[in-house]
mmCIF file of N, CA, C and O and ligand atoms in Angstrom:
data_model
loop_
_atom_site.group_PDB
_atom_site.id
_atom_site.type_symbol
_atom_site.label_atom_id
_atom_site.label_comp_id
_atom_site.label_asym_id
_atom_site.label_seq_id
_atom_site.Cartn_x
_atom_site.Cartn_y
_atom_site.Cartn_z
ATOM 1 N N MET A 1 -11.686 15.349 -0.952
ATOM 2 C CA MET A 1 -10.406 14.735 -0.597
ATOM 3 C C MET A 1 -10.263 13.420 -1.367
ATOM 4 O O MET A 1 -11.231 12.679 -1.494
ATOM 5 N N PRO A 2 -9.073 13.122 -1.879
ATOM 6 C CA PRO A 2 -8.898 11.843 -2.598
ATOM 7 C C PRO A 2 -9.129 10.636 -1.675
ATOM 8 O O PRO A 2 -9.062 10.761 -0.458
ATOM 9 N N HIS A 3 -9.396 9.505 -2.273
ATOM 10 C CA HIS A 3 -9.646 8.320 -1.465
ATOM 11 C C HIS A 3 -8.882 7.116 -2.001
ATOM 12 O O HIS A 3 -8.454 7.094 -3.159
ATOM 13 N N VAL A 4 -8.711 6.158 -1.120
ATOM 14 C CA VAL A 4 -8.043 4.900 -1.455
ATOM 15 C C VAL A 4 -8.974 3.759 -1.074
ATOM 16 O O VAL A 4 -9.757 3.882 -0.121
ATOM 17 N N ILE A 5 -8.903 2.684 -1.824
ATOM 18 C CA ILE A 5 -9.680 1.488 -1.510
ATOM 19 C C ILE A 5 -8.699 0.391 -1.104
ATOM 20 O O ILE A 5 -7.835 -0.005 -1.905
ATOM 21 N N TYR A 6 -8.819 -0.059 0.135
ATOM 22 C CA TYR A 6 -8.027 -1.183 0.625
ATOM 23 C C TYR A 6 -8.858 -2.452 0.451
ATOM 24 O O TYR A 6 -10.014 -2.500 0.882
ATOM 25 N N ILE A 7 -8.267 -3.458 -0.168
ATOM 26 C CA ILE A 7 -8.982 -4.714 -0.432
ATOM 27 C C ILE A 7 -8.318 -5.831 0.374
ATOM 28 O O ILE A 7 -7.121 -6.096 0.226
ATOM 29 N N HIS A 8 -9.106 -6.460 1.236
ATOM 30 C CA HIS A 8 -8.591 -7.550 2.063
ATOM 31 C C HIS A 8 -8.576 -8.849 1.264
ATOM 32 O O HIS A 8 -9.241 -8.972 0.232
ATOM 33 N N SER A 9 -7.845 -9.844 1.787
ATOM 34 C CA SER A 9 -7.709 -11.110 1.067
ATOM 35 C C SER A 9 -9.053 -11.828 0.919
ATOM 36 O O SER A 9 -9.228 -12.636 0.008
ATOM 37 N N ASN A 10 -10.027 -11.510 1.794
ATOM 38 C CA ASN A 10 -11.359 -12.128 1.659
ATOM 39 C C ASN A 10 -12.271 -11.332 0.721
ATOM 40 O O ASN A 10 -13.449 -11.646 0.580
ATOM 41 N N GLY A 11 -11.723 -10.291 0.090
ATOM 42 C CA GLY A 11 -12.490 -9.502 -0.863
ATOM 43 C C GLY A 11 -13.169 -8.287 -0.258
ATOM 44 O O GLY A 11 -13.689 -7.430 -0.991
ATOM 45 N N GLU A 12 -13.157 -8.197 1.065
ATOM 46 C CA GLU A 12 -13.785 -7.051 1.727
ATOM 47 C C GLU A 12 -13.025 -5.773 1.343
ATOM 48 O O GLU A 12 -11.799 -5.775 1.271
ATOM 49 N N ARG A 13 -13.772 -4.708 1.101
ATOM 50 C CA ARG A 13 -13.170 -3.444 0.664
ATOM 51 C C ARG A 13 -13.461 -2.342 1.670
ATOM 52 O O ARG A 13 -14.578 -2.261 2.189
ATOM 53 N N HIS A 14 -12.454 -1.532 1.919
ATOM 54 C CA HIS A 14 -12.624 -0.367 2.790
ATOM 55 C C HIS A 14 -12.176 0.867 2.026
ATOM 56 O O HIS A 14 -11.056 0.906 1.521
ATOM 57 N N GLU A 15 -13.042 1.857 1.973
ATOM 58 C CA GLU A 15 -12.698 3.101 1.280
ATOM 59 C C GLU A 15 -12.412 4.170 2.329
ATOM 60 O O GLU A 15 -13.180 4.343 3.272
ATOM 61 N N VAL A 16 -11.279 4.844 2.161
ATOM 62 C CA VAL A 16 -10.818 5.808 3.152
ATOM 63 C C VAL A 16 -10.394 7.087 2.434
ATOM 64 O O VAL A 16 -9.739 7.029 1.389
ATOM 65 N N GLU A 17 -10.765 8.228 2.979
ATOM 66 C CA GLU A 17 -10.274 9.505 2.443
ATOM 67 C C GLU A 17 -8.865 9.750 2.971
ATOM 68 O O GLU A 17 -8.593 9.514 4.155
ATOM 69 N N VAL A 18 -7.994 10.208 2.095
ATOM 70 C CA VAL A 18 -6.586 10.404 2.455
ATOM 71 C C VAL A 18 -6.158 11.803 2.011
ATOM 72 O O VAL A 18 -6.291 12.148 0.829
ATOM 73 N N PRO A 19 -5.621 12.606 2.935
ATOM 74 C CA PRO A 19 -5.152 13.929 2.529
ATOM 75 C C PRO A 19 -3.988 13.833 1.542
ATOM 76 O O PRO A 19 -3.184 12.905 1.627
ATOM 77 N N ILE A 20 -3.925 14.789 0.644
ATOM 78 C CA ILE A 20 -2.787 14.878 -0.281
ATOM 79 C C ILE A 20 -1.511 14.936 0.558
ATOM 80 O O ILE A 20 -1.434 15.658 1.549
ATOM 81 N N GLY A 21 -0.519 14.142 0.164
ATOM 82 C CA GLY A 21 0.772 14.163 0.852
ATOM 83 C C GLY A 21 0.916 13.100 1.927
ATOM 84 O O GLY A 21 2.023 12.861 2.401
ATOM 85 N N GLN A 22 -0.193 12.453 2.310
ATOM 86 C CA GLN A 22 -0.097 11.394 3.316
ATOM 87 C C GLN A 22 0.162 10.060 2.612
ATOM 88 O O GLN A 22 -0.381 9.803 1.541
ATOM 89 N N ASN A 23 1.014 9.224 3.228
ATOM 90 C CA ASN A 23 1.255 7.928 2.599
ATOM 91 C C ASN A 23 0.165 6.922 2.985
ATOM 92 O O ASN A 23 -0.548 7.100 3.977
ATOM 93 N N LEU A 24 0.046 5.878 2.185
ATOM 94 C CA LEU A 24 -1.079 4.945 2.346
ATOM 95 C C LEU A 24 -0.908 4.012 3.539
ATOM 96 O O LEU A 24 -1.887 3.409 3.977
ATOM 97 N N MET A 25 0.310 3.888 4.090
ATOM 98 C CA MET A 25 0.482 3.111 5.334
ATOM 99 C C MET A 25 -0.082 3.915 6.501
ATOM 100 O O MET A 25 -0.857 3.396 7.314
ATOM 101 N N THR A 26 0.291 5.179 6.587
ATOM 102 C CA THR A 26 -0.209 6.032 7.669
ATOM 103 C C THR A 26 -1.724 6.147 7.596
ATOM 104 O O THR A 26 -2.417 6.078 8.626
ATOM 105 N N ALA A 27 -2.248 6.291 6.396
ATOM 106 C CA ALA A 27 -3.704 6.389 6.241
ATOM 107 C C ALA A 27 -4.372 5.113 6.738
ATOM 108 O O ALA A 27 -5.394 5.166 7.425
ATOM 109 N N ALA A 28 -3.782 3.962 6.408
ATOM 110 C CA ALA A 28 -4.380 2.685 6.817
ATOM 111 C C ALA A 28 -4.332 2.517 8.329
ATOM 112 O O ALA A 28 -5.339 2.153 8.947
ATOM 113 N N THR A 29 -3.185 2.770 8.927
ATOM 114 C CA THR A 29 -3.081 2.534 10.369
ATOM 115 C C THR A 29 -3.939 3.540 11.138
ATOM 116 O O THR A 29 -4.502 3.203 12.168
ATOM 117 N N SER A 30 -4.055 4.751 10.637
ATOM 118 C CA SER A 30 -4.868 5.728 11.364
ATOM 119 C C SER A 30 -6.365 5.432 11.238
ATOM 120 O O SER A 30 -7.163 5.954 12.003
ATOM 121 N N HIS A 31 -6.728 4.593 10.278
ATOM 122 C CA HIS A 31 -8.134 4.170 10.139
ATOM 123 C C HIS A 31 -8.335 2.722 10.578
ATOM 124 O O HIS A 31 -9.373 2.123 10.285
ATOM 125 N N ASP A 32 -7.338 2.170 11.264
ATOM 126 C CA ASP A 32 -7.437 0.790 11.781
ATOM 127 C C ASP A 32 -7.759 -0.224 10.687
ATOM 128 O O ASP A 32 -8.576 -1.135 10.890
ATOM 129 N N ILE A 33 -7.152 -0.043 9.525
ATOM 130 C CA ILE A 33 -7.337 -1.018 8.457
ATOM 131 C C ILE A 33 -6.537 -2.269 8.810
ATOM 132 O O ILE A 33 -5.308 -2.217 8.913
ATOM 133 N N GLU A 34 -7.227 -3.368 9.002
ATOM 134 C CA GLU A 34 -6.574 -4.609 9.401
ATOM 135 C C GLU A 34 -5.648 -5.100 8.290
ATOM 136 O O GLU A 34 -5.992 -5.027 7.109
ATOM 137 N N GLY A 35 -4.473 -5.580 8.691
ATOM 138 C CA GLY A 35 -3.572 -6.189 7.717
ATOM 139 C C GLY A 35 -2.423 -5.286 7.305
ATOM 140 O O GLY A 35 -1.442 -5.762 6.736
ATOM 141 N N ILE A 36 -2.524 -3.987 7.542
ATOM 142 C CA ILE A 36 -1.397 -3.083 7.305
ATOM 143 C C ILE A 36 -0.771 -2.814 8.668
ATOM 144 O O ILE A 36 -1.389 -2.176 9.520
ATOM 145 N N VAL A 37 0.435 -3.308 8.870
ATOM 146 C CA VAL A 37 1.056 -3.227 10.188
ATOM 147 C C VAL A 37 1.898 -1.948 10.312
ATOM 148 O O VAL A 37 1.732 -1.160 11.242
ATOM 149 N N GLY A 38 2.816 -1.755 9.401
ATOM 150 C CA GLY A 38 3.635 -0.534 9.421
ATOM 151 C C GLY A 38 4.552 -0.441 10.627
ATOM 152 O O GLY A 38 4.716 0.634 11.196
ATOM 153 N N ASP A 39 5.168 -1.561 10.975
ATOM 154 C CA ASP A 39 6.015 -1.649 12.175
ATOM 155 C C ASP A 39 7.097 -0.576 12.257
ATOM 156 O O ASP A 39 7.381 -0.070 13.334
ATOM 157 N N CYS A 40 7.714 -0.237 11.151
ATOM 158 C CA CYS A 40 8.870 0.671 11.193
ATOM 159 C C CYS A 40 8.466 2.130 11.027
ATOM 160 O O CYS A 40 9.327 3.010 11.005
ATOM 161 N N GLY A 41 7.189 2.383 10.880
ATOM 162 C CA GLY A 41 6.730 3.764 10.764
ATOM 163 C C GLY A 41 7.047 4.406 9.425
ATOM 164 O O GLY A 41 7.000 5.630 9.298
ATOM 165 N N GLY A 42 7.392 3.603 8.447
ATOM 166 C CA GLY A 42 7.650 4.141 7.113
ATOM 167 C C GLY A 42 9.126 4.302 6.793
ATOM 168 O O GLY A 42 9.480 4.920 5.787
ATOM 169 N N ALA A 43 9.994 3.715 7.631
ATOM 170 C CA ALA A 43 11.447 3.834 7.411
ATOM 171 C C ALA A 43 11.970 2.787 6.433
ATOM 172 O O ALA A 43 13.182 2.679 6.228
ATOM 173 N N MET A 44 11.078 2.026 5.813
ATOM 174 C CA MET A 44 11.434 0.989 4.844
ATOM 175 C C MET A 44 12.357 -0.074 5.436
ATOM 176 O O MET A 44 13.330 -0.492 4.803
ATOM 177 N N SER A 45 12.056 -0.497 6.659
ATOM 178 C CA SER A 45 12.876 -1.547 7.259
ATOM 179 C C SER A 45 12.037 -2.717 7.777
ATOM 180 O O SER A 45 12.576 -3.587 8.448
ATOM 181 N N CYS A 46 10.728 -2.753 7.481
ATOM 182 C CA CYS A 46 9.923 -3.852 8.028
ATOM 183 C C CYS A 46 9.152 -4.629 6.953
ATOM 184 O O CYS A 46 8.904 -5.810 7.136
ATOM 185 N N ALA A 47 8.756 -3.983 5.890
ATOM 186 C CA ALA A 47 7.974 -4.616 4.809
ATOM 187 C C ALA A 47 6.641 -5.178 5.302
ATOM 188 O O ALA A 47 6.114 -6.122 4.730
ATOM 189 N N THR A 48 6.088 -4.597 6.381
ATOM 190 C CA THR A 48 4.777 -5.041 6.870
ATOM 191 C C THR A 48 3.648 -4.134 6.357
ATOM 192 O O THR A 48 2.560 -4.106 6.923
ATOM 193 N N CYS A 49 3.957 -3.410 5.306
ATOM 194 C CA CYS A 49 2.946 -2.553 4.666
ATOM 195 C C CYS A 49 2.808 -2.956 3.203
ATOM 196 O O CYS A 49 2.470 -2.142 2.362
ATOM 197 N N HIS A 50 3.048 -4.237 2.932
ATOM 198 C CA HIS A 50 3.069 -4.776 1.576
ATOM 199 C C HIS A 50 1.657 -4.791 0.976
ATOM 200 O O HIS A 50 0.727 -5.321 1.583
ATOM 201 N N VAL A 51 1.529 -4.201 -0.195
ATOM 202 C CA VAL A 51 0.259 -4.228 -0.932
ATOM 203 C C VAL A 51 0.542 -4.524 -2.399
ATOM 204 O O VAL A 51 1.666 -4.364 -2.876
ATOM 205 N N MET A 52 -0.500 -4.953 -3.103
ATOM 206 C CA MET A 52 -0.440 -5.076 -4.549
ATOM 207 C C MET A 52 -1.353 -3.994 -5.131
ATOM 208 O O MET A 52 -2.535 -3.916 -4.767
ATOM 209 N N VAL A 53 -0.794 -3.169 -5.978
ATOM 210 C CA VAL A 53 -1.520 -2.006 -6.512
ATOM 211 C C VAL A 53 -2.263 -2.408 -7.781
ATOM 212 O O VAL A 53 -1.663 -2.936 -8.729
ATOM 213 N N GLU A 54 -3.563 -2.165 -7.801
ATOM 214 C CA GLU A 54 -4.386 -2.504 -8.959
ATOM 215 C C GLU A 54 -4.140 -1.501 -10.086
ATOM 216 O O GLU A 54 -3.810 -0.339 -9.853
ATOM 217 N N GLU A 55 -4.334 -1.976 -11.304
ATOM 218 C CA GLU A 55 -4.301 -1.071 -12.455
ATOM 219 C C GLU A 55 -5.580 -0.237 -12.470
ATOM 220 O O GLU A 55 -6.594 -0.694 -11.941
ATOM 221 N N PRO A 56 -5.549 0.982 -13.014
ATOM 222 C CA PRO A 56 -4.451 1.568 -13.774
ATOM 223 C C PRO A 56 -3.431 2.287 -12.903
ATOM 224 O O PRO A 56 -2.484 2.865 -13.431
ATOM 225 N N PHE A 57 -3.591 2.215 -11.588
ATOM 226 C CA PHE A 57 -2.764 3.050 -10.722
ATOM 227 C C PHE A 57 -1.331 2.549 -10.600
ATOM 228 O O PHE A 57 -0.424 3.346 -10.402
ATOM 229 N N ALA A 58 -1.128 1.243 -10.704
ATOM 230 C CA ALA A 58 0.236 0.720 -10.563
ATOM 231 C C ALA A 58 1.177 1.398 -11.558
ATOM 232 O O ALA A 58 2.316 1.736 -11.226
ATOM 233 N N ALA A 59 0.681 1.631 -12.756
ATOM 234 C CA ALA A 59 1.528 2.221 -13.793
ATOM 235 C C ALA A 59 1.788 3.708 -13.561
ATOM 236 O O ALA A 59 2.692 4.288 -14.171
ATOM 237 N N LEU A 60 1.005 4.332 -12.686
ATOM 238 C CA LEU A 60 1.176 5.764 -12.428
ATOM 239 C C LEU A 60 2.226 6.034 -11.358
ATOM 240 O O LEU A 60 2.672 7.172 -11.189
ATOM 241 N N LEU A 61 2.617 4.994 -10.618
ATOM 242 C CA LEU A 61 3.569 5.198 -9.523
ATOM 243 C C LEU A 61 4.992 5.227 -10.042
ATOM 244 O O LEU A 61 5.329 4.531 -11.001
ATOM 245 N N PRO A 62 5.852 6.012 -9.380
ATOM 246 C CA PRO A 62 7.269 5.952 -9.739
ATOM 247 C C PRO A 62 7.799 4.553 -9.422
ATOM 248 O O PRO A 62 7.277 3.880 -8.531
ATOM 249 N N VAL A 63 8.801 4.116 -10.156
ATOM 250 C CA VAL A 63 9.347 2.781 -9.896
ATOM 251 C C VAL A 63 9.951 2.752 -8.495
ATOM 252 O O VAL A 63 10.418 3.784 -7.985
ATOM 253 N N PRO A 64 9.947 1.580 -7.841
ATOM 254 C CA PRO A 64 10.520 1.496 -6.497
ATOM 255 C C PRO A 64 12.015 1.817 -6.518
ATOM 256 O O PRO A 64 12.711 1.425 -7.453
ATOM 257 N N ASP A 65 12.477 2.537 -5.484
ATOM 258 C CA ASP A 65 13.919 2.781 -5.416
ATOM 259 C C ASP A 65 14.618 1.508 -4.944
ATOM 260 O O ASP A 65 13.978 0.495 -4.656
ATOM 261 N N ASP A 66 15.950 1.531 -4.857
ATOM 262 C CA ASP A 66 16.709 0.318 -4.534
ATOM 263 C C ASP A 66 16.304 -0.270 -3.187
ATOM 264 O O ASP A 66 16.185 -1.486 -3.044
ATOM 265 N N THR A 67 16.101 0.596 -2.192
ATOM 266 C CA THR A 67 15.762 0.097 -0.857
ATOM 267 C C THR A 67 14.404 -0.587 -0.861
ATOM 268 O O THR A 67 14.248 -1.693 -0.333
ATOM 269 N N GLU A 68 13.415 0.062 -1.467
ATOM 270 C CA GLU A 68 12.076 -0.564 -1.537
ATOM 271 C C GLU A 68 12.152 -1.875 -2.300
ATOM 272 O O GLU A 68 11.567 -2.885 -1.899
ATOM 273 N N ASN A 69 12.892 -1.852 -3.372
ATOM 274 C CA ASN A 69 13.043 -3.049 -4.196
ATOM 275 C C ASN A 69 13.638 -4.207 -3.399
ATOM 276 O O ASN A 69 13.156 -5.345 -3.472
ATOM 277 N N GLN A 70 14.651 -3.925 -2.598
ATOM 278 C CA GLN A 70 15.266 -4.972 -1.775
ATOM 279 C C GLN A 70 14.295 -5.461 -0.703
ATOM 280 O O GLN A 70 14.187 -6.663 -0.460
ATOM 281 N N MET A 71 13.580 -4.534 -0.075
ATOM 282 C CA MET A 71 12.644 -4.930 0.977
ATOM 283 C C MET A 71 11.516 -5.794 0.412
ATOM 284 O O MET A 71 11.015 -6.704 1.075
ATOM 285 N N LEU A 72 11.112 -5.524 -0.809
ATOM 286 C CA LEU A 72 10.034 -6.302 -1.424
ATOM 287 C C LEU A 72 10.442 -7.755 -1.664
ATOM 288 O O LEU A 72 9.589 -8.623 -1.853
ATOM 289 N N ASP A 73 11.741 -8.023 -1.622
ATOM 290 C CA ASP A 73 12.204 -9.409 -1.752
ATOM 291 C C ASP A 73 12.104 -10.162 -0.432
ATOM 292 O O ASP A 73 12.353 -11.364 -0.386
ATOM 293 N N PHE A 74 11.760 -9.474 0.653
ATOM 294 C CA PHE A 74 11.702 -10.113 1.971
ATOM 295 C C PHE A 74 10.313 -9.983 2.609
ATOM 296 O O PHE A 74 10.188 -10.007 3.824
ATOM 297 N N THR A 75 9.301 -9.853 1.809
ATOM 298 C CA THR A 75 7.944 -9.752 2.350
ATOM 299 C C THR A 75 7.452 -11.135 2.774
ATOM 300 O O THR A 75 7.909 -12.158 2.245
ATOM 301 N N ALA A 76 6.541 -11.169 3.749
ATOM 302 C CA ALA A 76 6.017 -12.450 4.243
ATOM 303 C C ALA A 76 5.194 -13.157 3.166
ATOM 304 O O ALA A 76 5.286 -14.370 3.001
ATOM 305 N N ALA A 77 4.380 -12.406 2.469
ATOM 306 C CA ALA A 77 3.617 -12.966 1.346
ATOM 307 C C ALA A 77 4.471 -12.802 0.084
ATOM 308 O O ALA A 77 5.239 -11.847 -0.023
ATOM 309 N N PRO A 78 4.355 -13.728 -0.846
ATOM 310 C CA PRO A 78 5.193 -13.652 -2.043
ATOM 311 C C PRO A 78 5.019 -12.333 -2.798
ATOM 312 O O PRO A 78 3.908 -11.829 -2.923
ATOM 313 N N ARG A 79 6.128 -11.832 -3.279
ATOM 314 C CA ARG A 79 6.113 -10.605 -4.086
ATOM 315 C C ARG A 79 5.408 -10.876 -5.409
ATOM 316 O O ARG A 79 5.584 -11.923 -6.009
ATOM 317 N N GLU A 80 4.619 -9.890 -5.848
ATOM 318 C CA GLU A 80 3.980 -9.968 -7.159
ATOM 319 C C GLU A 80 4.495 -8.812 -8.017
ATOM 320 O O GLU A 80 5.151 -7.900 -7.511
ATOM 321 N N ALA A 81 4.172 -8.835 -9.293
ATOM 322 C CA ALA A 81 4.682 -7.812 -10.218
ATOM 323 C C ALA A 81 4.267 -6.408 -9.790
ATOM 324 O O ALA A 81 4.999 -5.441 -10.004
ATOM 325 N N ASN A 82 3.103 -6.308 -9.149
ATOM 326 C CA ASN A 82 2.585 -4.995 -8.743
ATOM 327 C C ASN A 82 2.731 -4.762 -7.237
ATOM 328 O O ASN A 82 2.025 -3.941 -6.663
ATOM 329 N N SER A 83 3.620 -5.505 -6.591
ATOM 330 C CA SER A 83 3.846 -5.328 -5.148
ATOM 331 C C SER A 83 4.528 -4.000 -4.871
ATOM 332 O O SER A 83 5.455 -3.600 -5.597
ATOM 333 N N ARG A 84 4.089 -3.346 -3.817
ATOM 334 C CA ARG A 84 4.717 -2.112 -3.338
ATOM 335 C C ARG A 84 4.608 -2.049 -1.822
ATOM 336 O O ARG A 84 3.789 -2.717 -1.215
ATOM 337 N N LEU A 85 5.482 -1.208 -1.240
ATOM 338 C CA LEU A 85 5.351 -0.878 0.179
ATOM 339 C C LEU A 85 4.479 0.367 0.231
ATOM 340 O O LEU A 85 4.834 1.413 -0.323
ATOM 341 N N CYS A 86 3.326 0.267 0.902
ATOM 342 C CA CYS A 86 2.399 1.407 0.811
ATOM 343 C C CYS A 86 2.856 2.598 1.641
ATOM 344 O O CYS A 86 2.299 3.689 1.493
ATOM 345 N N CYS A 87 3.901 2.442 2.472
ATOM 346 C CA CYS A 87 4.452 3.625 3.143
ATOM 347 C C CYS A 87 5.166 4.527 2.142
ATOM 348 O O CYS A 87 5.459 5.689 2.455
ATOM 349 N N GLN A 88 5.428 4.003 0.958
ATOM 350 C CA GLN A 88 6.120 4.786 -0.068
ATOM 351 C C GLN A 88 5.157 5.338 -1.115
ATOM 352 O O GLN A 88 5.588 5.998 -2.071
ATOM 353 N N ILE A 89 3.882 5.078 -0.957
ATOM 354 C CA ILE A 89 2.889 5.608 -1.904
ATOM 355 C C ILE A 89 2.252 6.834 -1.262
ATOM 356 O O ILE A 89 1.570 6.737 -0.239
ATOM 357 N N VAL A 90 2.517 7.973 -1.846
ATOM 358 C CA VAL A 90 2.044 9.243 -1.281
ATOM 359 C C VAL A 90 0.837 9.715 -2.082
ATOM 360 O O VAL A 90 0.898 9.818 -3.320
ATOM 361 N N MET A 91 -0.240 9.986 -1.366
ATOM 362 C CA MET A 91 -1.474 10.376 -2.039
ATOM 363 C C MET A 91 -1.296 11.684 -2.805
ATOM 364 O O MET A 91 -0.659 12.628 -2.327
ATOM 365 N N SER A 92 -1.868 11.696 -3.992
ATOM 366 C CA SER A 92 -1.879 12.898 -4.835
ATOM 367 C C SER A 92 -3.201 12.898 -5.603
ATOM 368 O O SER A 92 -3.942 11.905 -5.569
ATOM 369 N N ASP A 93 -3.478 13.988 -6.288
ATOM 370 C CA ASP A 93 -4.729 14.069 -7.049
ATOM 371 C C ASP A 93 -4.853 12.940 -8.066
ATOM 372 O O ASP A 93 -5.934 12.384 -8.247
ATOM 373 N N VAL A 94 -3.749 12.589 -8.723
ATOM 374 C CA VAL A 94 -3.837 11.558 -9.773
ATOM 375 C C VAL A 94 -4.080 10.169 -9.199
ATOM 376 O O VAL A 94 -4.517 9.276 -9.909
ATOM 377 N N LEU A 95 -3.815 9.990 -7.907
ATOM 378 C CA LEU A 95 -4.030 8.673 -7.287
ATOM 379 C C LEU A 95 -5.415 8.553 -6.647
ATOM 380 O O LEU A 95 -5.710 7.532 -6.012
ATOM 381 N N ASP A 96 -6.258 9.544 -6.835
ATOM 382 C CA ASP A 96 -7.614 9.476 -6.273
ATOM 383 C C ASP A 96 -8.323 8.224 -6.795
ATOM 384 O O ASP A 96 -8.427 8.029 -8.009
ATOM 385 N N GLY A 97 -8.752 7.363 -5.874
ATOM 386 C CA GLY A 97 -9.443 6.136 -6.255
ATOM 387 C C GLY A 97 -8.537 4.919 -6.331
ATOM 388 O O GLY A 97 -8.986 3.826 -6.682
ATOM 389 N N ILE A 98 -7.276 5.083 -5.980
ATOM 390 C CA ILE A 98 -6.322 3.966 -6.053
ATOM 391 C C ILE A 98 -6.825 2.786 -5.214
ATOM 392 O O ILE A 98 -7.358 2.979 -4.113
ATOM 393 N N ALA A 99 -6.699 1.590 -5.764
ATOM 394 C CA ALA A 99 -7.105 0.379 -5.055
ATOM 395 C C ALA A 99 -5.871 -0.480 -4.822
ATOM 396 O O ALA A 99 -5.068 -0.698 -5.747
ATOM 397 N N VAL A 100 -5.713 -0.930 -3.572
ATOM 398 C CA VAL A 100 -4.572 -1.774 -3.225
ATOM 399 C C VAL A 100 -5.071 -3.023 -2.504
ATOM 400 O O VAL A 100 -5.918 -2.942 -1.622
ATOM 401 N N ARG A 101 -4.555 -4.170 -2.909
ATOM 402 C CA ARG A 101 -4.859 -5.424 -2.205
ATOM 403 C C ARG A 101 -3.841 -5.599 -1.090
ATOM 404 O O ARG A 101 -2.633 -5.458 -1.306
ATOM 405 N N ILE A 102 -4.316 -5.896 0.093
ATOM 406 C CA ILE A 102 -3.444 -6.052 1.252
ATOM 407 C C ILE A 102 -2.847 -7.453 1.236
ATOM 408 O O ILE A 102 -3.583 -8.449 1.179
ATOM 409 N N ALA A 103 -1.512 -7.514 1.265
ATOM 410 C CA ALA A 103 -0.842 -8.821 1.263
ATOM 411 C C ALA A 103 -1.176 -9.573 2.550
ATOM 412 O O ALA A 103 -1.330 -8.983 3.605
ATOM 413 N N ASP A 104 -1.281 -10.873 2.432
ATOM 414 C CA ASP A 104 -1.623 -11.714 3.580
ATOM 415 C C ASP A 104 -0.764 -12.974 3.504
ATOM 416 O O ASP A 104 -0.853 -13.703 2.511
ATOM 417 N N PRO A 105 0.109 -13.227 4.495
ATOM 418 C CA PRO A 105 0.298 -12.476 5.736
ATOM 419 C C PRO A 105 1.295 -11.337 5.567
ATOM 420 O O PRO A 105 1.982 -11.233 4.543
ATOM 421 N N GLN A 106 1.402 -10.495 6.614
ATOM 422 C CA GLN A 106 2.387 -9.401 6.618
ATOM 423 C C GLN A 106 3.578 -9.758 7.503
ATOM 424 O O GLN A 106 4.628 -9.160 7.390
ATOM 425 N N LEU A 107 3.378 -10.705 8.441
ATOM 426 C CA LEU A 107 4.448 -11.051 9.387
ATOM 427 C C LEU A 107 4.860 -12.506 9.206
ATOM 428 O O LEU A 107 4.072 -13.329 8.796
HETATM 429 S S1 FES B 1 6.056 0.681 7.182
HETATM 430 FE FE1 FES B 1 7.886 -0.462 7.347
HETATM 431 S S2 FES B 1 8.442 -0.736 5.264
HETATM 432 FE FE2 FES B 1 6.592 0.379 5.130
#
């Protein structure tokens, strides 16, 4: 099964197996990964699933749609060039090993 690495602001890393088709917010909350809140359940209305995607994976993701793009302007932690809402990142074979830094704070 593919896996994702969540990186906390203190550098701590958590590696989690994620089924193909599951988004990285759901994977994080179901594994109690601290720092990913996911208040809206993936409806793109809370921006509490803000992560920064490490290369080379950031370049493999589709560009954010208009709604994600707007929500990324209202995140609690400043937006970075590689900022994404992880509820919109859906695990696939090519994303196996993706590493995301968890934005701090989320609220
Ligand atoms: S979970 Fe609310 S925007 Fe991602």
